[in-house]
Short mmCIF file of C-alpha atoms in Angstrom, two decimals:
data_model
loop_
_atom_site.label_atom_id
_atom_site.label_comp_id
_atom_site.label_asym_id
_atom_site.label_seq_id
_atom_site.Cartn_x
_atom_site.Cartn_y
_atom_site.Cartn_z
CA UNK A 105 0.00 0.00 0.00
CA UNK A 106 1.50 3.52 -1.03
CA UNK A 107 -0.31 6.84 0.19
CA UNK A 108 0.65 10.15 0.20
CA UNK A 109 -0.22 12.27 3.22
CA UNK A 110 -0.23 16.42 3.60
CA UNK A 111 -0.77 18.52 6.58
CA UNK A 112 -4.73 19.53 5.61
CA UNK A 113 -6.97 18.38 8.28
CA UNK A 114 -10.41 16.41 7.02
CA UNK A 115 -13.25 16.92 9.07
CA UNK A 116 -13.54 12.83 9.93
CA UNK A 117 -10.56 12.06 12.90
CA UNK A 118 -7.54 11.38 11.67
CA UNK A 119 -6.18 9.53 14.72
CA UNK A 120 -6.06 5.51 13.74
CA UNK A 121 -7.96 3.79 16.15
CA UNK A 122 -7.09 -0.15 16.66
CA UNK A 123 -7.47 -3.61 18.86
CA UNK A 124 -4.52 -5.24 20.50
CA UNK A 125 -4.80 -7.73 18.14
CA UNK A 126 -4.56 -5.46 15.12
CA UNK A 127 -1.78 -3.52 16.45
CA UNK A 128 0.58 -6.34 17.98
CA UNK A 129 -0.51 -9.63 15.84
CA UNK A 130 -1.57 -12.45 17.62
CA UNK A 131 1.86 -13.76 18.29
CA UNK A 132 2.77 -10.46 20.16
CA UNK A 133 -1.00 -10.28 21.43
CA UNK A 134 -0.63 -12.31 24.85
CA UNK A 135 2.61 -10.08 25.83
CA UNK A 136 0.71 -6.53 25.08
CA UNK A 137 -2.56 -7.80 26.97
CA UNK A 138 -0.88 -8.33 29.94
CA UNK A 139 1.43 -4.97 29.62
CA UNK A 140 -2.29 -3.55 29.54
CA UNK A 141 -3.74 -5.36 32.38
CA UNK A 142 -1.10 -4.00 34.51
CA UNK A 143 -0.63 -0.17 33.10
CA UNK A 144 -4.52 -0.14 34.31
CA UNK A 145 -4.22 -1.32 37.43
CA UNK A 146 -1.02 1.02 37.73
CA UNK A 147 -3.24 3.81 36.70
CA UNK A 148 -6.09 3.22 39.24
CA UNK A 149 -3.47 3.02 42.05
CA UNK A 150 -2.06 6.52 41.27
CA UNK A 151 -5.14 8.41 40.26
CA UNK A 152 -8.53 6.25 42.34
CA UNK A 153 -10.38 6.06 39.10
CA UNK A 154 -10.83 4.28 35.73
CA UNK A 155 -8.70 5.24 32.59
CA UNK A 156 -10.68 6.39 29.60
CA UNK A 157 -8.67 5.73 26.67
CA UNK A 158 -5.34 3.42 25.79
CA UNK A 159 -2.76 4.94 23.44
CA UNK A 160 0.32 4.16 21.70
CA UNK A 161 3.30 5.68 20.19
CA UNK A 162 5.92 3.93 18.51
CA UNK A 163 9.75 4.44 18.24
CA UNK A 164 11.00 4.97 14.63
CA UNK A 165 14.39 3.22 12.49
CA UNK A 166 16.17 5.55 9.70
CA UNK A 167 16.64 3.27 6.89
CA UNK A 168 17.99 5.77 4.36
CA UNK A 169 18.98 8.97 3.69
CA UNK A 170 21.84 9.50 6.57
CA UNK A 171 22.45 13.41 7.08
CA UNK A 172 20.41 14.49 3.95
CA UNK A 173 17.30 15.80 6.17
CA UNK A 174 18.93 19.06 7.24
CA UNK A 175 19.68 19.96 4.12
CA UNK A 176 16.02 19.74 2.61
CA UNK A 177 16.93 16.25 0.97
CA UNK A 178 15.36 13.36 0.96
CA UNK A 179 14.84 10.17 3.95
CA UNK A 180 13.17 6.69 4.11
CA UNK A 181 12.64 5.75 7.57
CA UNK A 182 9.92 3.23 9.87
CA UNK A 183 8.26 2.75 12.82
CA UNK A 184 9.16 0.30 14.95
CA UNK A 185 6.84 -2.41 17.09
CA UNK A 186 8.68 -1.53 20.15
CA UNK A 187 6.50 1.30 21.61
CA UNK A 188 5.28 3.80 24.20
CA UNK A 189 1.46 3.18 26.09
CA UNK A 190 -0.62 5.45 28.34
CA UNK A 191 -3.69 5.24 29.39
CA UNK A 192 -4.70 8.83 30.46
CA UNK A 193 -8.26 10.84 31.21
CA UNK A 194 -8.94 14.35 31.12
CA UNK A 195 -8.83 15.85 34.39
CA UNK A 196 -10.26 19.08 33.56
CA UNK A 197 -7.63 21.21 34.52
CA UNK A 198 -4.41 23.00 32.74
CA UNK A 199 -2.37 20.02 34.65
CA UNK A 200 -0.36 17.49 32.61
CA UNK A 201 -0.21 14.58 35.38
CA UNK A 202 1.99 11.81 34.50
CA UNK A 203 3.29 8.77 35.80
CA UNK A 204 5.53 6.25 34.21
CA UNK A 205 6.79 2.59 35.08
CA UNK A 206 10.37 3.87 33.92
CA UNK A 207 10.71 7.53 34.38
CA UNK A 208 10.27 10.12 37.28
CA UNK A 209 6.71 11.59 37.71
CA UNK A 210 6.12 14.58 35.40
CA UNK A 211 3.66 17.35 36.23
CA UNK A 212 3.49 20.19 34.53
CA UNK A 213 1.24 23.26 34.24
CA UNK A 214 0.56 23.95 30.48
CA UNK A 215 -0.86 27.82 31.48
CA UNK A 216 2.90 28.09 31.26
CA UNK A 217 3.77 28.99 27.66
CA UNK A 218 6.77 30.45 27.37
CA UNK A 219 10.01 28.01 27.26
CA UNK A 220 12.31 28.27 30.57
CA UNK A 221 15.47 27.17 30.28
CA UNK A 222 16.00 25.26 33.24
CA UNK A 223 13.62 23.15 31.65
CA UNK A 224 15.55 22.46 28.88
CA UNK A 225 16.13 18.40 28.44
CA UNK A 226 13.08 17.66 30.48
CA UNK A 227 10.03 15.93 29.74
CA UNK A 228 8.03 18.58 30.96
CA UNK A 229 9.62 20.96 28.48
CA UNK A 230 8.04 18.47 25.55
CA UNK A 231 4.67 18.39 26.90
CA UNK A 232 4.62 22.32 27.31
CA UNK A 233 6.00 22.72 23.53
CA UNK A 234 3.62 20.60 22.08
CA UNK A 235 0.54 21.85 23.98
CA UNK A 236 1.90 25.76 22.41
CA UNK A 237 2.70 24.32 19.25
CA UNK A 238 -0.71 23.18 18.50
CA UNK A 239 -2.63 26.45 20.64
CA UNK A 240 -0.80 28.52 18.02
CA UNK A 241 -2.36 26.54 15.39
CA UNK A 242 -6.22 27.34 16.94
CA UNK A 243 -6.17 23.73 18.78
CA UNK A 244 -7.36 24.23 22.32
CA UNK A 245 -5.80 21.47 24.63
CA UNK A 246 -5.95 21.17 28.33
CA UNK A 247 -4.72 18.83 31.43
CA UNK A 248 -4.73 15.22 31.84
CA UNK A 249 -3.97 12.58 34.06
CA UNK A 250 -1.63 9.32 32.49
CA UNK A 251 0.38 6.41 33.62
CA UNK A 252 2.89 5.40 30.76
CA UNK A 253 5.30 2.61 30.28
CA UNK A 254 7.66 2.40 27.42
CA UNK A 255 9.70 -0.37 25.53
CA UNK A 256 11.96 1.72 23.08
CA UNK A 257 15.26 1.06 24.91
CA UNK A 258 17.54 3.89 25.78
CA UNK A 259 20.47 4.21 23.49
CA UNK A 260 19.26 2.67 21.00
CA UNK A 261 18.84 4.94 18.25
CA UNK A 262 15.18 4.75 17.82
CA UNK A 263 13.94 8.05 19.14
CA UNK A 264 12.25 7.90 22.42
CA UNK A 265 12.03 11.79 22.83
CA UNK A 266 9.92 11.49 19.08
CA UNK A 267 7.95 9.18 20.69
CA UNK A 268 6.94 11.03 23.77
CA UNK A 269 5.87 13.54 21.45
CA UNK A 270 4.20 11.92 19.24
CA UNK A 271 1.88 10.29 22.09
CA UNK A 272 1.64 13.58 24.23
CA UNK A 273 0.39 15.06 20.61
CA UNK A 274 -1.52 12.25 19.79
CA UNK A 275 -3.79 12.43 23.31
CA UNK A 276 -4.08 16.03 23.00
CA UNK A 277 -5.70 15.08 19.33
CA UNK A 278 -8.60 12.54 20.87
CA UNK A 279 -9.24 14.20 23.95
CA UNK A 280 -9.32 18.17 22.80
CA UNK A 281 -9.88 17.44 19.19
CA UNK A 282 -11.62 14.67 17.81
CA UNK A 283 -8.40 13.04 16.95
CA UNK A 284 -8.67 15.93 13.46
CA UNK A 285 -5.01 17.00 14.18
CA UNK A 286 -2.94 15.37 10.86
CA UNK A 287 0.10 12.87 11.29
CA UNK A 288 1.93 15.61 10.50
CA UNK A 289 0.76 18.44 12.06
CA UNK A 290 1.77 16.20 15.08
CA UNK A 291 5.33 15.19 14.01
CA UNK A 292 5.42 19.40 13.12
CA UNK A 293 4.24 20.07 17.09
CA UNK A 294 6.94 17.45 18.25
CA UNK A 295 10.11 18.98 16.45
CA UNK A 296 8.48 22.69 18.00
CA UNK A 297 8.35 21.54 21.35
CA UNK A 298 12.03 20.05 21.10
CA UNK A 299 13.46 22.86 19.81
CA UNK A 300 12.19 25.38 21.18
CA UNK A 301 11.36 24.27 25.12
CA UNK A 302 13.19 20.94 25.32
CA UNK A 303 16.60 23.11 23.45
CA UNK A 304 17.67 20.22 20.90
CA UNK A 305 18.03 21.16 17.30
CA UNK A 306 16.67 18.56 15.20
CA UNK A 307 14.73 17.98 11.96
CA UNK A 308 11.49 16.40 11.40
CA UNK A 309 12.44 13.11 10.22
CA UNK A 310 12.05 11.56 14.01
CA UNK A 311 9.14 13.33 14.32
CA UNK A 312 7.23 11.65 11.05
CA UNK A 313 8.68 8.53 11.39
CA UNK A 314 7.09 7.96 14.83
CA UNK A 315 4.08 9.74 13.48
CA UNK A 316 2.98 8.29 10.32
CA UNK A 317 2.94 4.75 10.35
CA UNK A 318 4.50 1.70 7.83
CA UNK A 319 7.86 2.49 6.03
CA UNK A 320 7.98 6.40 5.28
CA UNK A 321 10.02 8.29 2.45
CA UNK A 322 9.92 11.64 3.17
CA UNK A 323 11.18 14.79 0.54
CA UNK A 324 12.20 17.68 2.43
CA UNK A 325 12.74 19.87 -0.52
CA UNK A 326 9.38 22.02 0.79
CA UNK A 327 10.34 21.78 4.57
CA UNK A 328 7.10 23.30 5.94
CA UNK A 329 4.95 20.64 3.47
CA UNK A 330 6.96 17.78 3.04
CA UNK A 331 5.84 15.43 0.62
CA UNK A 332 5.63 12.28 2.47
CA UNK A 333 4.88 8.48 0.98
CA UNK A 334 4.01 5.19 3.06
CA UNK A 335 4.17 1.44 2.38
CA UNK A 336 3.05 -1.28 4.59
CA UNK A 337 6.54 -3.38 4.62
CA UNK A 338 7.06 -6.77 6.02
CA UNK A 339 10.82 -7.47 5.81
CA UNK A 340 10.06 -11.18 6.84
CA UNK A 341 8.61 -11.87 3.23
CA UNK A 342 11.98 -9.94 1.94
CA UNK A 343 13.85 -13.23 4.35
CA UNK A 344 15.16 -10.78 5.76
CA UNK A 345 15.58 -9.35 10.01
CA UNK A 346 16.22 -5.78 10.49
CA UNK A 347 17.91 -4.74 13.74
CA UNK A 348 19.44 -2.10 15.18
CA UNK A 349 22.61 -2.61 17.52
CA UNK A 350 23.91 -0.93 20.64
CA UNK A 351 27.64 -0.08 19.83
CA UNK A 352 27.93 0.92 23.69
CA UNK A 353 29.38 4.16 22.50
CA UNK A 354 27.07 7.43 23.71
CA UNK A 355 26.64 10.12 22.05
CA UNK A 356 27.48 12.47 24.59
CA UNK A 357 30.16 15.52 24.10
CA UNK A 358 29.23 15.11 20.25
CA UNK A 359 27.46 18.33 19.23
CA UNK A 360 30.25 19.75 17.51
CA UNK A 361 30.43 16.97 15.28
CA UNK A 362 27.06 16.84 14.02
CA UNK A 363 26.99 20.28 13.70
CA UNK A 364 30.47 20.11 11.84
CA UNK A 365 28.61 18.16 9.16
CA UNK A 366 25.57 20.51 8.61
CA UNK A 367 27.93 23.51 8.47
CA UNK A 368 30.65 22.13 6.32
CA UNK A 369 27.69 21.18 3.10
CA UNK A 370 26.37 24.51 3.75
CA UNK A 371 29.51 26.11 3.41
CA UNK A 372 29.34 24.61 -0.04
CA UNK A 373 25.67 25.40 -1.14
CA UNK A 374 26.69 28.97 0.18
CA UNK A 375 29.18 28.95 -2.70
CA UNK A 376 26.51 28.61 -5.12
CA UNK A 377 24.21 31.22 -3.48
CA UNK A 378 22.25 28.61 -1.93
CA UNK A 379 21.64 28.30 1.81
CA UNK A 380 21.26 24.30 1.26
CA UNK A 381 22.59 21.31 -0.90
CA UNK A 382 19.36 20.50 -1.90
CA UNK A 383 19.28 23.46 -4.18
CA UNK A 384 22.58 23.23 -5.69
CA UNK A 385 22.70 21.17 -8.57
CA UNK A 386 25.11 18.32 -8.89
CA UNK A 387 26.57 18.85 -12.17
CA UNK A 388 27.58 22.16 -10.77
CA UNK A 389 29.23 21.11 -7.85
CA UNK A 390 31.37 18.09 -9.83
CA UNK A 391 32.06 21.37 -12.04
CA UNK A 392 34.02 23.57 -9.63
CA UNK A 393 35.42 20.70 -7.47
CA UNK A 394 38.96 21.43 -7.71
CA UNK A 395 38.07 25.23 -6.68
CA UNK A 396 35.71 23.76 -3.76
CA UNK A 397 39.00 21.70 -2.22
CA UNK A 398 41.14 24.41 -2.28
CA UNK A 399 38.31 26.62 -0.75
CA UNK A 400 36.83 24.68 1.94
CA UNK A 401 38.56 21.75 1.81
CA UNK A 402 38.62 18.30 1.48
CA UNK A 403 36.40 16.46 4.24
CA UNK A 404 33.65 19.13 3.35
CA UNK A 405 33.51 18.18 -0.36
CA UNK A 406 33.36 14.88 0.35
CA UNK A 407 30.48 15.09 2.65
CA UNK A 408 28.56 17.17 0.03
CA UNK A 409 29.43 14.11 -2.51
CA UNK A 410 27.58 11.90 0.08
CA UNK A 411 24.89 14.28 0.30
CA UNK A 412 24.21 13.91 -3.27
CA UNK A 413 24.89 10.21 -3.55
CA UNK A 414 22.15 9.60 -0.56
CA UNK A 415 19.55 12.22 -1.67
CA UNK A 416 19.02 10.13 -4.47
CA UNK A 417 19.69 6.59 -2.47
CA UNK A 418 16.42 6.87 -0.31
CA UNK A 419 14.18 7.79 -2.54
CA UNK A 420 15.89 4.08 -4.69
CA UNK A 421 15.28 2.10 -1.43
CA UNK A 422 12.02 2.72 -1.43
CA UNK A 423 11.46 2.00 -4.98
CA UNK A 424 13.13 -0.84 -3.98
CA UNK A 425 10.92 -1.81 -1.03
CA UNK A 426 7.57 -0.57 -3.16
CA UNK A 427 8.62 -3.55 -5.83
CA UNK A 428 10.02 -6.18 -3.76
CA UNK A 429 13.39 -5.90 -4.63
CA UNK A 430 15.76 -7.51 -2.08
CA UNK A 431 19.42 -7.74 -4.20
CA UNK A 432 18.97 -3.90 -4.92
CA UNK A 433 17.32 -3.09 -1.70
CA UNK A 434 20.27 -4.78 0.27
CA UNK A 435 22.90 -3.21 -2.33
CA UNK A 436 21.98 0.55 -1.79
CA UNK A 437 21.69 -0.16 1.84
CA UNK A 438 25.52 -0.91 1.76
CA UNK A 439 26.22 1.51 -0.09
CA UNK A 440 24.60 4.33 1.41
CA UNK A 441 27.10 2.80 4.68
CA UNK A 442 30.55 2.78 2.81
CA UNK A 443 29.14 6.39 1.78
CA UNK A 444 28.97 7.21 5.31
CA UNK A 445 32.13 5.60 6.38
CA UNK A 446 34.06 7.22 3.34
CA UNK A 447 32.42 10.21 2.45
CA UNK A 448 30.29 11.50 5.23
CA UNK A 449 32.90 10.19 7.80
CA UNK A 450 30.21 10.37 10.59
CA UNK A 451 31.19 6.55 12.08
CA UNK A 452 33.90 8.14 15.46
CA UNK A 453 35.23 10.88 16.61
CA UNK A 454 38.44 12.65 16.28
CA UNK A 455 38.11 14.03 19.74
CA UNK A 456 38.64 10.17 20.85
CA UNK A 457 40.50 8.33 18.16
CA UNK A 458 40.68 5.07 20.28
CA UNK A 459 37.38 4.77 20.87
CA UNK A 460 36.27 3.12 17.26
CA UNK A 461 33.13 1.63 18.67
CA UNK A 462 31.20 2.21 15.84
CA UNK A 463 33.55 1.41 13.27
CA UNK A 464 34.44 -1.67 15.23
CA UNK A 465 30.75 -3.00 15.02
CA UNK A 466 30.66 -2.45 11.04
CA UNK A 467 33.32 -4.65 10.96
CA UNK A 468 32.39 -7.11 13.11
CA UNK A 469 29.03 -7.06 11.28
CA UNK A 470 30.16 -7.73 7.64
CA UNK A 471 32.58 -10.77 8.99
CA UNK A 472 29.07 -12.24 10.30
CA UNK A 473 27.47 -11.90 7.76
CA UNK A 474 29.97 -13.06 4.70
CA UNK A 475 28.74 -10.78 2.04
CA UNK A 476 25.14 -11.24 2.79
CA UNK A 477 22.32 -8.61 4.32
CA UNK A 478 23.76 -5.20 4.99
CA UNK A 479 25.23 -2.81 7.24
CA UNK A 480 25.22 0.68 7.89
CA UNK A 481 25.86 3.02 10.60
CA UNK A 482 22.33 4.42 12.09
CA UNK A 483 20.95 7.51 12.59
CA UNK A 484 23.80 10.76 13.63
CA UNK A 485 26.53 8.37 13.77
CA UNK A 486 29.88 9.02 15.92
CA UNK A 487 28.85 5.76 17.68
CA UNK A 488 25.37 5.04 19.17
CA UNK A 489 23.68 2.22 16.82
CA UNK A 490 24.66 0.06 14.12
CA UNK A 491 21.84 -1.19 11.59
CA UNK A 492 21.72 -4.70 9.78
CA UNK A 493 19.58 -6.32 7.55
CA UNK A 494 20.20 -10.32 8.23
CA UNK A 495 18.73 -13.15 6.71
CA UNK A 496 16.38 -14.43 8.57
CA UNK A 497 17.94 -18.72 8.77
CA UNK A 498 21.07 -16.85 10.14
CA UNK A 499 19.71 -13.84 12.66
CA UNK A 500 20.10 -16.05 16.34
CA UNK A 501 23.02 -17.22 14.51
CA UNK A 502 24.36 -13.55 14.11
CA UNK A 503 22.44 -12.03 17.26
CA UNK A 504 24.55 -14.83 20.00
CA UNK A 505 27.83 -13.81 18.03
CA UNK A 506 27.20 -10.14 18.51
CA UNK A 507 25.67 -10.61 22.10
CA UNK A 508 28.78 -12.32 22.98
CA UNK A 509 31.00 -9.82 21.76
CA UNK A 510 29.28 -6.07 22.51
CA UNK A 511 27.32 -8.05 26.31
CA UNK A 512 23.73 -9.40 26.01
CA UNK A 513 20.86 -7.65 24.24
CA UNK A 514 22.97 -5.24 22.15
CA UNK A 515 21.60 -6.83 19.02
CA UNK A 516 17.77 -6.18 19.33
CA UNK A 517 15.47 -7.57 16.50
CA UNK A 518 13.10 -4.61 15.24
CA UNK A 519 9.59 -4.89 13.34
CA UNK A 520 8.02 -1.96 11.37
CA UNK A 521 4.56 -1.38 12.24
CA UNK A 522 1.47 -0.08 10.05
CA UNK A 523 0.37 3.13 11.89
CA UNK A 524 2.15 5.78 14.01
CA UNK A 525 0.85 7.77 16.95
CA UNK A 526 -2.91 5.69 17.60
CA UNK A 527 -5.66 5.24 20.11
CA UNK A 528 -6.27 1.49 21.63
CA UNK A 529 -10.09 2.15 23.51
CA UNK A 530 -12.23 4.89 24.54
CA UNK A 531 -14.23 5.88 26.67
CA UNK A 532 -17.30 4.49 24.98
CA UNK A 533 -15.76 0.91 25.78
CA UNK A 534 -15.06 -0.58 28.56
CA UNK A 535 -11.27 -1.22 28.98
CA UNK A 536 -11.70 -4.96 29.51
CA UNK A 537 -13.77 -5.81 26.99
CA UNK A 538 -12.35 -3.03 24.39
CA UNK A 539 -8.51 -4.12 24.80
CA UNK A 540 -7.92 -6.96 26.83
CA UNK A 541 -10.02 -9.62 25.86
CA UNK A 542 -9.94 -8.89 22.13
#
C-alpha cells in the first residue's frame, strides 16, 4: 500500500484507532494484553479512578537517507513495534499529570507557555511545547492525568524523545480534538516543542517517522509541506531481520560533530548562493570541485558528494521496497554505509581516536554476515547504533555472536509497524472488553 499524506486536516478524525490484536498480531497479542492489564491497574493506584482511553506511540528506524534531512533532501525511515502506552483521562484542569513505570513523575502546568530554560532536556519541556505548538495553530488542549510505560530502549537509536511527542500530541488530538489533528501536524508540534522548550536542534524526520505509520520516504525539498509516501513493509517476506545494535558508544560531548557536518555542506551550497545542498545542482558542484577543495577543503567536499549520492539513495530504497526488490534493496543499503564511512565520515570521533566503537561494530558485522544482508551506521553516527539487515535462517546465529562480543541484548530484533501515533479504547468501551479480551 502507497499513500501520500499532507498537513490539511479532514473533518472525519484522523487519529487511527485499533485492537490489540490489530496492532501487535496475535503472536505479540498475549505479551501486550498483559502490559495492559497492569498499566490499568497502575493507573487506578495513582489516580482512584478508571482510565478512559489506551494509546500508543511507537519508536521509529532511519533506513535511508543519513544526514540528507537538514539539508532539505530526501529520507526513508519506519516505525518500529517496540513502543510507548498510556492510558490517560482528562482531568479538567491545565495540569499534565503523568506517571511512568520507567521515568520520574512529570507534572506540569501547560498555562505556562513560554520556554524556561532550566527546563531544557526535560520531559516537561516536551509536553509544554507541544501543547503551544498546537494552541498557536487554533487547537485548544488542556490537562490530563496518564500512567505510561515504554519499551523503546535507551540508546538505541530509535527516538524515544519522538515518541513522547508523538503520544503527548496524539492524546491532545482525541481528547481536545476529535483526533482531526494530521500525522503531521503532530510530528510538526513534536520537532516545535524540542526545539524550542526541550533546546535540541533537530529535523522532522524523528518526528514523522514515529508519526505516520509503515515504512515512510519523506522529501524535504518544501520543509514546511513535506511530501511524504508510506508502504506497509514486512521485511520477513523480503527473508530478511532488520535490527538495530547498541555499539555501547554514547553520544554524549558530540554536538560539535554533528553540527560540523551541517555547516561544512552549507559552506558549499553557500558557494553557489544557496543556503542548502538541496538546491545546488550536482553537475555544478562536480564542475568547480577542484576550486571547492582548495576553498573549503577536502572532508567538506566529500560530505557534500555523500549528500548527493544519498539524496538520491532513499528515494531508490524505497522504490526498492515498493517492488520487492531484495538484491537492490540490500545493495543501496551498503552503499549508502561505505558512503557514510568514506564520504560523510560520521562513524567516530576525532576528539577520541581510540574509541572506534562504531567502526568496530561495522566490521564485526560484515565478517558475520559473509557478504550477505547489509550494514550501515544508524541515525547521527559518531557511535550510538549500528543497523543490519540479516537473513532471517542466520539472525540467532548472528544475534549470539554479537551478544557475545558487545554483552547481552545489544543486538535487538526490530519490526516496522502499520500506523504511528494511535488510540487502543475509549471511553465508549469498557477497557476490559475493548482491549484486553480482544
Amino acid at each position: 500500500m502507497v499513500s501520500s499524506l499532507s498537513s490539511a486536516c479532514p473533518s472525519a478524525s484522523m487519529t487511527p484507532h485499533l485492537t490489540l490484536k490489530e496492532l501487535y498480531g496475535k503472536d505479540g497479542f498475549p505479551d501486550a494484553a498483559a502490559r495492559v492489564k497492569k498499566l490499568n491497574n497502575e493507573f487506578f493506584e495513582h489516580f482512584s479512578e478508571a482510565p478512559d482511553h489506551l494509546f500508543s506511540a511507537p519508536g521509529r528506524t532511519e533506513i535511508g537517507g543519513n544526514h540528507t534531512d537538514h539539508q532539505n533532501g530526501c529520507v526513508l525511515c519506519g516505525s518500529v513495534d517496540l513502543d510507548m502506552l498510556c492510558f490517560v483521562k482528562a482531568n479538567g484542569t491545565s495540569e499534565v499529570r503523568l506517571y511512568s513505570e520507567q521515568f520520574p513523575p512529570v507534572i506540569c502546568d501547560l498555562s505556562e507557555t513560554e520556554p524556561i530554560e532550566s527546563e531544557f532536556g526535560k520531559s516537561d519541556a516536551l509536553i509544554k511545547g507541544v501543547a503551544a505548538a498546537l494552541r498557536e495553530k487554533g487547537y485548544a488542549v488542556s490537562g490530563f492525568d496518564g500512567m505510561m510505560t515504554s519499551r523503546i530502549p535507551a540508546g538505541m537509536g530509535l527516538s524515544s524523545s519522538a515518541a513522547f511527542e508523538i503520544l503527548v500530541g496524539t492524546v491532545f488530538s482525541v481528547l481536545f480534538c476529535g483526533g482531526d489533528i494530521s500525522p503531521v501536524d503532530l510530528a510538526k508540534a513534536g520537532k516545535y516543542a524540542e526545539q524550542t522548550f526541550f533546546g535540541k536542534p533537530c529535523g522532522l524526520m524523528d518526528q514523522i517517522g514515529c508519526g505516520v505509520g509503515g515504512c515512510v520516504f519523506v522529501d524535504f525539498k518544501k520543509e514546511q509541506s513535506p511530501k511524504i509516501e508510506n508502504i506497509t513493509v514486512d521485511f520477513s517476506r523480503l527473508g530478511l531481520v532488520p535490527c538495530v545494535i547498541n555499539t555501547r558508544s554514547g553520544h554524549s560531548d558530540l554536538t560539535d560533530d554533528y553540527a560540523a557536518i551541517r555547516n561544512e555542506m552549507e559552506q558549499i551550497a553557500s558557494h553557489f548562493g544557496k543556503n542548502k545542498l538541496r538546491f545546488v545542482k550536482s553537475e555544478d558542484f562536480y564542475d568547480r570541485l577542484p576550486l571547492l577543495r582548495k576553498k573549503y577543503g577536502d572532508r567538506a567536499v566529500l560530505r557534500a558528494m555523500h549528500f548527493f549520492d544519498e539524496n538520491e539513495r532513499a528515494r531508490a530504497e524505497f522504490n526498492a521496497l515498493k517492488n520487492g526488490d531484495k538484491k537492490l534493496f540490500l545493495d543501496l543499503v551498503n552503499r549508502s554505509g561505505r558512503s557514510s564511512e568514506s564520504c560523510l565520515e560520521n562513524i567516530w570521533s576525532t576528539k577520541d581516536e581510540k574509541n572506534q566503537a562504531a567502526q568496530f561494530t561495522l566490521a564485526l558485522c560484515r565478517r558475520l554476515l559473509r557478504g550477505e544482508g547489509a550494514v550501515r551506521i544508524h541515525g547521527g553516527g559518531f557511535g550510538g547504533t549500528v543497523q543490519a539487515f540479516v537473513p532471517i535462517e542466520r539472525f540467532d546465529e548472528f544475534k549470539r555472536a554479537v551478544d557475545k562480543v558487545l554483552s547481552a541484548g545489544s543486538c535487538c530484533r526490530i519490526f516496522i509497524r502499520k500506523v504511528g501515533g494511535c488510540l487502543l479504547t475509549d471511553a465508549k468501551q469498557p477497557i476490559d472488553s475493548a482491549v484486553i479480551n480482544k
